[in-house]
Short mmCIF file of C-alpha atoms and ligand atoms in Angstrom, two decimals:
data_model
loop_
_atom_site.label_atom_id
_atom_site.label_comp_id
_atom_site.label_asym_id
_atom_site.label_seq_id
_atom_site.Cartn_x
_atom_site.Cartn_y
_atom_site.Cartn_z
CA MET A 38 0.24 -0.15 0.04
CA LYS A 39 1.36 2.92 -1.21
CA PHE A 40 1.46 6.00 1.71
CA PHE A 41 0.33 9.69 1.05
CA ILE A 42 -0.39 12.41 3.06
CA ASP A 43 -3.86 14.34 3.87
CA THR A 44 -2.33 17.92 4.01
CA ALA A 45 -1.39 21.13 2.41
CA ASN A 46 1.11 21.90 5.39
CA LEU A 47 4.22 22.20 4.29
CA ASN A 48 6.25 21.31 7.35
CA HIS A 49 4.04 17.80 7.69
CA ILE A 50 4.85 17.19 3.99
CA LYS A 51 8.71 18.03 4.44
CA GLU A 52 8.64 15.80 7.52
CA ALA A 53 6.50 12.94 5.82
CA HIS A 54 9.28 12.81 3.16
CA GLU A 55 12.27 12.37 5.50
CA LEU A 56 10.90 9.65 6.90
CA GLY A 57 11.25 7.89 3.53
CA ILE A 58 7.86 6.28 3.55
CA LEU A 59 5.86 8.98 1.57
CA ASP A 60 4.27 8.46 -1.95
CA GLY A 61 2.11 11.24 -2.72
CA VAL A 62 0.00 13.91 -1.60
CA THR A 63 -3.60 15.07 -1.24
CA THR A 64 -5.62 18.13 -0.46
CA ASN A 65 -9.35 19.60 -0.08
CA PRO A 66 -10.23 22.68 -0.22
CA SER A 67 -10.81 22.62 3.19
CA LEU A 68 -7.23 22.23 4.19
CA MET A 69 -5.58 24.66 1.48
CA ALA A 70 -7.82 27.54 3.56
CA LYS A 71 -6.54 25.64 6.75
CA GLU A 72 -2.95 27.01 5.35
CA ASN A 73 -4.63 30.36 4.64
CA ILE A 74 -3.49 29.63 0.81
CA LYS A 75 -6.25 32.55 -0.55
CA GLY A 76 -6.41 33.61 -4.57
CA LYS A 77 -5.40 31.29 -7.57
CA GLU A 78 -1.97 32.46 -8.23
CA HIS A 79 -1.15 31.55 -4.73
CA ILE A 80 -2.73 28.52 -4.55
CA ASN A 81 -1.21 27.36 -8.00
CA GLN A 82 1.96 28.09 -6.42
CA HIS A 83 1.35 26.07 -3.11
CA TYR A 84 0.35 23.49 -5.63
CA LYS A 85 3.69 23.77 -7.15
CA THR A 86 5.63 23.79 -4.29
CA ILE A 87 4.16 20.63 -3.11
CA CYS A 88 5.30 19.01 -6.44
CA GLU A 89 8.84 20.37 -5.85
CA LEU A 90 9.04 18.68 -2.44
CA VAL A 91 7.76 15.50 -3.30
CA GLN A 92 8.35 12.89 -6.22
CA GLY A 93 4.70 10.99 -6.50
CA ASP A 94 1.07 12.47 -7.11
CA VAL A 95 -0.19 15.65 -5.69
CA SER A 96 -3.83 15.60 -5.92
CA ALA A 97 -5.29 19.09 -6.19
CA GLU A 98 -9.41 20.01 -5.98
CA VAL A 99 -11.51 21.63 -8.24
CA LEU A 100 -13.24 24.64 -6.63
CA ASN A 101 -16.02 24.43 -9.34
CA THR A 102 -19.05 22.43 -9.59
CA THR A 103 -20.26 22.99 -13.07
CA TYR A 104 -19.27 20.88 -16.40
CA LYS A 105 -17.37 23.82 -18.59
CA GLU A 106 -15.77 24.91 -15.12
CA MET A 107 -14.22 21.85 -13.80
CA ILE A 108 -12.77 21.43 -17.11
CA ASP A 109 -11.28 24.50 -17.39
CA GLU A 110 -9.92 24.37 -13.83
CA GLY A 111 -9.34 20.93 -14.38
CA LEU A 112 -6.52 21.39 -17.22
CA GLU A 113 -5.33 24.53 -15.76
CA LEU A 114 -3.86 22.74 -12.43
CA ALA A 115 -2.86 19.40 -14.44
CA ALA A 116 -0.72 22.71 -16.57
CA ILE A 117 1.13 23.47 -13.06
CA HIS A 118 3.11 20.19 -13.25
CA PRO A 119 3.26 16.96 -14.65
CA GLN A 120 2.70 15.26 -10.66
CA ILE A 121 -1.01 16.69 -9.98
CA VAL A 122 -3.87 14.83 -10.27
CA VAL A 123 -6.83 16.93 -10.53
CA LYS A 124 -9.73 15.72 -7.80
CA ILE A 125 -12.96 15.69 -8.79
CA PRO A 126 -15.99 15.73 -6.68
CA MET A 127 -18.63 12.65 -7.28
CA ILE A 128 -21.21 13.94 -8.91
CA LYS A 129 -22.95 13.78 -12.39
CA ASP A 130 -20.75 16.47 -14.16
CA GLY A 131 -18.09 15.25 -12.08
CA LEU A 132 -18.35 11.73 -13.75
CA LYS A 133 -18.00 13.81 -17.36
CA VAL A 134 -14.87 15.28 -16.31
CA ILE A 135 -13.12 12.71 -15.51
CA LYS A 136 -14.11 10.93 -18.41
CA TYR A 137 -12.90 13.85 -20.54
CA LEU A 138 -9.46 14.08 -18.67
CA ASN A 139 -8.95 10.65 -18.80
CA ASN A 140 -9.29 10.90 -22.51
CA LYS A 141 -6.58 13.74 -22.44
CA ASN A 142 -4.08 11.17 -20.69
CA ILE A 143 -4.62 13.87 -17.32
CA LYS A 144 -4.76 11.84 -14.10
CA THR A 145 -7.88 12.12 -11.53
CA ASN A 146 -8.80 11.45 -7.98
CA CYS A 147 -12.62 11.16 -7.68
CA THR A 148 -13.37 12.45 -4.22
CA LEU A 149 -16.58 11.95 -2.16
CA VAL A 150 -16.97 8.82 -2.82
CA PHE A 151 -19.11 6.93 0.04
CA SER A 152 -20.66 4.06 -1.73
CA ALA A 153 -19.92 1.08 -3.85
CA GLY A 154 -21.90 2.15 -6.45
CA GLN A 155 -20.40 5.63 -6.82
CA ALA A 156 -17.26 4.02 -6.59
CA ILE A 157 -18.20 1.53 -10.15
CA LEU A 158 -19.27 4.79 -11.44
CA ALA A 159 -16.06 6.53 -11.41
CA ALA A 160 -14.10 3.49 -12.30
CA LYS A 161 -16.09 3.00 -15.73
CA ALA A 162 -15.43 7.12 -16.51
CA GLY A 163 -11.45 6.61 -16.34
CA ALA A 164 -10.64 7.75 -12.78
CA SER A 165 -7.19 7.24 -11.81
CA TYR A 166 -8.47 7.16 -8.17
CA ILE A 167 -10.95 7.06 -5.85
CA SER A 168 -11.11 8.10 -2.43
CA PRO A 169 -13.88 6.65 -0.36
CA PHE A 170 -14.01 8.74 3.26
CA ILE A 171 -13.54 6.06 5.62
CA GLY A 172 -13.38 8.75 9.00
CA ARG A 173 -16.48 10.50 7.97
CA ILE A 174 -18.25 7.28 7.14
CA ASP A 175 -17.59 5.87 10.65
CA ASP A 176 -19.39 8.97 11.88
CA SER A 177 -21.98 8.46 10.23
CA ASN A 178 -22.24 4.57 11.65
CA TRP A 179 -21.77 2.82 8.91
CA ASP A 180 -18.47 0.93 8.33
CA GLY A 181 -15.85 2.87 6.25
CA ILE A 182 -13.63 -0.35 6.07
CA GLN A 183 -16.26 -3.00 5.24
CA LEU A 184 -16.64 -0.34 1.66
CA ILE A 185 -13.06 -0.43 1.48
CA SER A 186 -13.31 -4.50 1.17
CA GLN A 187 -16.09 -4.64 -0.88
CA ILE A 188 -14.81 -1.77 -3.51
CA ARG A 189 -11.70 -3.97 -3.61
CA HIS A 190 -13.64 -7.28 -4.09
CA ILE A 191 -15.72 -5.56 -7.26
CA PHE A 192 -12.57 -3.79 -9.00
CA ASP A 193 -10.33 -6.70 -8.78
CA ILE A 194 -13.29 -9.45 -10.13
CA GLN A 195 -14.14 -6.92 -13.20
CA ASN A 196 -10.61 -5.98 -13.46
CA TYR A 197 -10.76 -2.56 -13.18
CA GLU A 198 -7.54 -0.35 -13.09
CA THR A 199 -8.92 2.13 -10.64
CA GLU A 200 -6.48 2.66 -7.71
CA ILE A 201 -8.72 2.97 -4.12
CA LEU A 202 -7.49 5.80 -2.44
CA ALA A 203 -8.47 5.35 1.37
CA ALA A 204 -9.59 9.31 2.92
CA SER A 205 -10.60 10.66 5.77
CA ILE A 206 -8.48 8.39 7.96
CA ARG A 207 -8.56 9.58 11.61
CA ASN A 208 -6.16 7.37 13.63
CA PRO A 209 -3.46 4.60 12.86
CA LEU A 210 -6.08 1.69 13.13
CA HIS A 211 -7.91 3.00 9.82
CA ILE A 212 -4.39 2.74 8.24
CA ILE A 213 -3.51 -0.72 9.07
CA LYS A 214 -7.44 -1.83 8.52
CA SER A 215 -7.24 0.00 5.20
CA ALA A 216 -3.91 -2.03 4.42
CA GLU A 217 -5.78 -5.10 5.22
CA ALA A 218 -8.97 -4.65 3.16
CA GLY A 219 -6.94 -3.98 0.21
CA ALA A 220 -6.52 -0.33 -0.12
CA HIS A 221 -3.90 0.54 -3.05
CA ILE A 222 -2.87 4.00 -1.19
CA CYS A 223 -4.16 5.54 1.96
CA THR A 224 -3.74 9.19 2.24
CA SER A 225 -3.91 10.20 6.42
CA PRO A 226 -2.33 13.03 8.48
CA LEU A 227 0.85 13.06 9.47
CA ASP A 228 -0.34 12.45 13.39
CA SER A 229 -1.40 9.29 12.34
CA ILE A 230 1.57 7.77 10.34
CA LEU A 231 3.72 9.28 13.03
CA ALA A 232 1.27 7.07 15.43
CA LEU A 233 1.94 3.91 13.49
CA LEU A 234 5.71 3.86 15.02
CA LYS A 235 4.96 3.92 18.75
CA HIS A 236 4.36 0.73 21.03
CA PRO A 237 5.09 1.28 24.36
CA LEU A 238 7.22 -2.34 24.70
CA THR A 239 9.36 -0.44 21.76
CA ASP A 240 9.96 2.28 24.19
CA ILE A 241 10.73 -0.12 27.38
CA GLY A 242 13.21 -2.06 24.98
CA LEU A 243 15.12 0.34 23.73
CA ALA A 244 15.82 1.95 27.18
CA LYS A 245 16.96 -1.51 28.79
CA PHE A 246 18.97 -1.59 25.97
CA ILE A 247 20.60 1.70 26.38
CA GLU A 248 20.94 1.16 30.21
CA ASP A 249 22.83 -2.45 29.18
CA SER A 250 25.26 -1.04 26.37
CA LYS A 251 27.13 1.07 28.87
CA LYS A 252 28.17 -2.32 30.48
CA LEU A 253 29.50 -2.91 27.30
C1 E4P B 86 -9.11 13.68 1.05
O1 E4P B 86 -8.62 13.09 0.05
C2 E4P B 86 -9.95 14.23 1.73
O2 E4P B 86 -10.39 15.28 1.25
C3 E4P B 86 -9.82 14.03 3.01
O3 E4P B 86 -9.38 12.82 3.44
C4 E4P B 86 -11.10 14.19 3.71
O4 E4P B 86 -11.04 14.07 5.63
P1 E4P B 86 -11.63 14.83 6.59
O5 E4P B 86 -12.79 13.89 6.31
O6 E4P B 86 -10.90 14.22 7.91
O7 E4P B 86 -12.03 15.90 6.01
#
């Protein structure tokens, strides 16, 4: 499973990149707003900076929701850098835009996916990635990880090439369960990635080794 970081924060991206396990970045309008990125020029420059920091795909989300506007915006975003993947919402016009951009060999990430039916449509349209929102599904008393398993099963028997990008990750267990359920990629905030490192027995064991190393 590939590891993406789900943030527009440059320090978090740098820290994850330095760990040596980072395969890409996802952003969304809420994450960009959190970093106080405002105006088209600033937004586009921020995406360029992120692309220069990491080697993998960087998802940049369209801000419009009509066919023509999303096409124009998608083409503009894709022109920023070859690593840009255009993130498109799972709506009727979004589906058409995914098909259009796919025909132009521009990678897309279909976002706001909450059901297997939506995942099938996005795959049929030629999305490079679909993003099921695990945490938000769990918040609504459904099972986000179960959805990942269901979509993976469907994609495997139908030979869909679209990759499953587990999103809306809230904790390290979501990452582990996403891997177990067959997600191709997991996009997580830095704290959930770093939490995977932690185990009290590692800390206790290391303290003992350090103490005993002084006897050598
Ligand atoms: C990423 O692609 C999604 O936009 C993001 O993971 C959503 O996460 P949230 O539900 O924590 O806002």
